[in-house]
Short mmCIF file of C-alpha atoms in Angstrom, two decimals:
data_model
loop_
_atom_site.label_atom_id
_atom_site.label_comp_id
_atom_site.label_asym_id
_atom_site.label_seq_id
_atom_site.Cartn_x
_atom_site.Cartn_y
_atom_site.Cartn_z
CA MET A 7 20.67 -26.47 30.54
CA THR A 8 19.52 -22.93 31.28
CA GLU A 9 16.12 -21.86 30.05
CA THR A 10 15.94 -18.49 28.29
CA PRO A 11 13.60 -16.16 30.18
CA ARG A 12 10.44 -15.21 28.32
CA PRO A 13 9.86 -11.51 27.71
CA ASP A 14 7.24 -9.74 29.76
CA PRO A 15 4.16 -9.62 27.46
CA LYS A 16 3.46 -6.06 28.63
CA GLN A 17 6.81 -4.98 27.15
CA ALA A 18 6.83 -7.21 24.06
CA GLN A 19 7.61 -5.54 20.74
CA CYS A 20 4.68 -5.64 18.35
CA LEU A 21 4.39 -4.94 14.63
CA THR A 22 0.91 -5.07 13.16
CA SER A 23 0.26 -5.56 9.44
CA VAL A 24 -2.75 -3.86 7.90
CA ARG A 25 -3.57 -4.95 4.35
CA VAL A 26 -5.80 -4.08 1.45
CA ARG A 27 -5.45 -6.65 -1.31
CA ASP A 28 -6.47 -6.72 -4.96
CA LEU A 29 -8.28 -3.37 -5.00
CA PRO A 30 -9.48 -2.83 -8.59
CA LEU A 31 -9.34 0.77 -9.80
CA LEU A 32 -9.63 2.62 -13.08
CA ALA A 33 -6.75 5.09 -13.21
CA ASP A 34 -5.60 7.85 -15.53
CA ILE A 35 -2.21 6.24 -16.05
CA GLY A 36 0.25 5.84 -18.90
CA ILE A 37 2.88 7.50 -21.08
CA ASN A 38 1.74 6.49 -24.55
CA PRO A 39 -0.46 8.95 -26.46
CA ASP A 40 -3.30 6.41 -26.66
CA GLU A 41 -3.22 5.98 -22.84
CA ILE A 42 -3.37 9.65 -21.84
CA GLY A 43 -6.85 10.74 -20.82
CA ARG A 44 -8.11 7.14 -20.87
CA ARG A 45 -8.71 5.35 -17.61
CA GLN A 46 -7.08 1.93 -17.38
CA PRO A 47 -7.55 -0.88 -14.88
CA LEU A 48 -5.05 -1.33 -12.07
CA VAL A 49 -5.04 -3.86 -9.26
CA ILE A 50 -3.54 -2.45 -6.08
CA SER A 51 -2.38 -4.19 -2.92
CA VAL A 52 -1.09 -2.37 0.14
CA GLU A 53 0.55 -3.76 3.26
CA LEU A 54 1.38 -1.37 6.09
CA LYS A 55 3.51 -2.24 9.12
CA LEU A 56 2.47 -0.38 12.27
CA SER A 57 4.67 -0.06 15.34
CA GLY A 58 2.03 1.12 17.77
CA GLY A 59 1.73 -2.09 19.76
CA ARG A 60 -1.51 -3.68 20.84
CA VAL A 61 -4.60 -2.60 18.91
CA ASP A 62 -7.79 -2.33 20.93
CA GLY A 63 -9.66 0.26 18.89
CA ILE A 64 -9.79 1.90 15.47
CA GLU A 65 -7.87 4.87 16.88
CA HIS A 66 -4.83 2.59 17.31
CA THR A 67 -4.67 1.40 13.71
CA VAL A 68 -5.19 2.51 10.11
CA ASP A 69 -8.73 2.23 8.81
CA TYR A 70 -8.76 0.18 5.58
CA ARG A 71 -11.05 2.78 4.02
CA ARG A 72 -8.32 5.45 4.35
CA ILE A 73 -5.96 3.27 2.32
CA ALA A 74 -8.57 2.61 -0.37
CA GLN A 75 -9.54 6.30 -0.50
CA ALA A 76 -5.90 7.39 -0.91
CA ALA A 77 -5.56 5.02 -3.89
CA GLU A 78 -8.85 6.20 -5.40
CA ASP A 79 -7.79 9.85 -5.07
CA LEU A 80 -4.52 9.15 -6.89
CA ALA A 81 -6.37 7.27 -9.64
CA ALA A 82 -8.33 10.44 -10.43
CA VAL A 83 -5.27 12.43 -11.59
CA HIS A 84 -2.93 11.63 -14.47
CA ILE A 85 0.21 9.83 -13.32
CA PRO A 86 2.55 8.65 -16.09
CA LEU A 87 4.01 5.50 -14.48
CA ILE A 88 2.70 2.86 -12.09
CA GLU A 89 6.05 3.15 -10.27
CA THR A 90 5.23 6.81 -9.56
CA PHE A 91 1.69 5.89 -8.49
CA ALA A 92 3.04 3.26 -6.08
CA TYR A 93 5.61 5.66 -4.62
CA ARG A 94 3.06 8.44 -4.07
CA LEU A 95 0.60 6.04 -2.44
CA GLY A 96 3.40 4.74 -0.21
CA GLU A 97 4.32 8.29 0.82
CA GLN A 98 0.72 8.99 1.81
CA CYS A 99 0.50 5.76 3.78
CA LEU A 100 3.73 6.54 5.67
CA GLY A 101 1.93 9.65 6.93
CA PHE A 102 -0.69 7.55 8.70
CA ARG A 103 -0.29 7.04 12.45
CA ASP A 104 2.40 4.54 13.54
CA VAL A 105 3.17 3.33 9.98
CA VAL A 106 6.85 2.37 9.72
CA GLU A 107 6.71 0.55 6.37
CA ALA A 108 4.47 0.68 3.32
CA ARG A 109 4.62 -2.05 0.68
CA ILE A 110 2.64 -1.13 -2.43
CA SER A 111 2.07 -3.59 -5.30
CA ILE A 112 0.38 -2.51 -8.51
CA ASP A 113 -0.51 -4.70 -11.46
CA LYS A 114 -1.55 -3.30 -14.84
CA PRO A 115 -3.53 -6.20 -16.32
CA PHE A 116 -3.68 -5.08 -19.96
CA ALA A 117 -0.18 -3.60 -20.37
CA LEU A 118 1.02 -6.78 -22.10
CA THR A 119 -0.73 -9.06 -24.55
CA ARG A 120 0.56 -12.05 -22.55
CA GLY A 121 1.51 -11.99 -18.91
CA LEU A 122 0.95 -9.48 -16.16
CA ALA A 123 3.00 -6.30 -15.73
CA GLY A 124 3.42 -4.82 -12.29
CA VAL A 125 5.63 -3.11 -9.73
CA GLU A 126 6.26 -3.25 -6.01
CA VAL A 127 7.61 -0.34 -3.97
CA VAL A 128 8.64 -0.50 -0.31
CA LEU A 129 9.06 2.70 1.69
CA ARG A 130 10.21 2.91 5.31
CA ASN A 131 10.18 5.62 7.95
#
């Protein structure tokens, strides 16, 4: 039986996941007349896949605060749909260094009287 050679660790492919989970925000979101101009709670989770290889310093990754700030900035302007919010946040995250995939999940806790409404958007470079 022939043993499969192990890859040289110096040349190994590496994907790093950077996550911000369950970030609570008040956002100007909605399409109904009673929602417009009224901030509503959202819960946002972001997972970014980075292709840059080994991470030895903050300059080789995405600072979590940049992700949170991008979400907070979007929450300050009126966006009709959480799908649109998720897509725009994903687009911004794809602009960060070495990001090859952005997975954005948004829950809108009070959209339904029972249950939890939400969306997930995945964008890839």
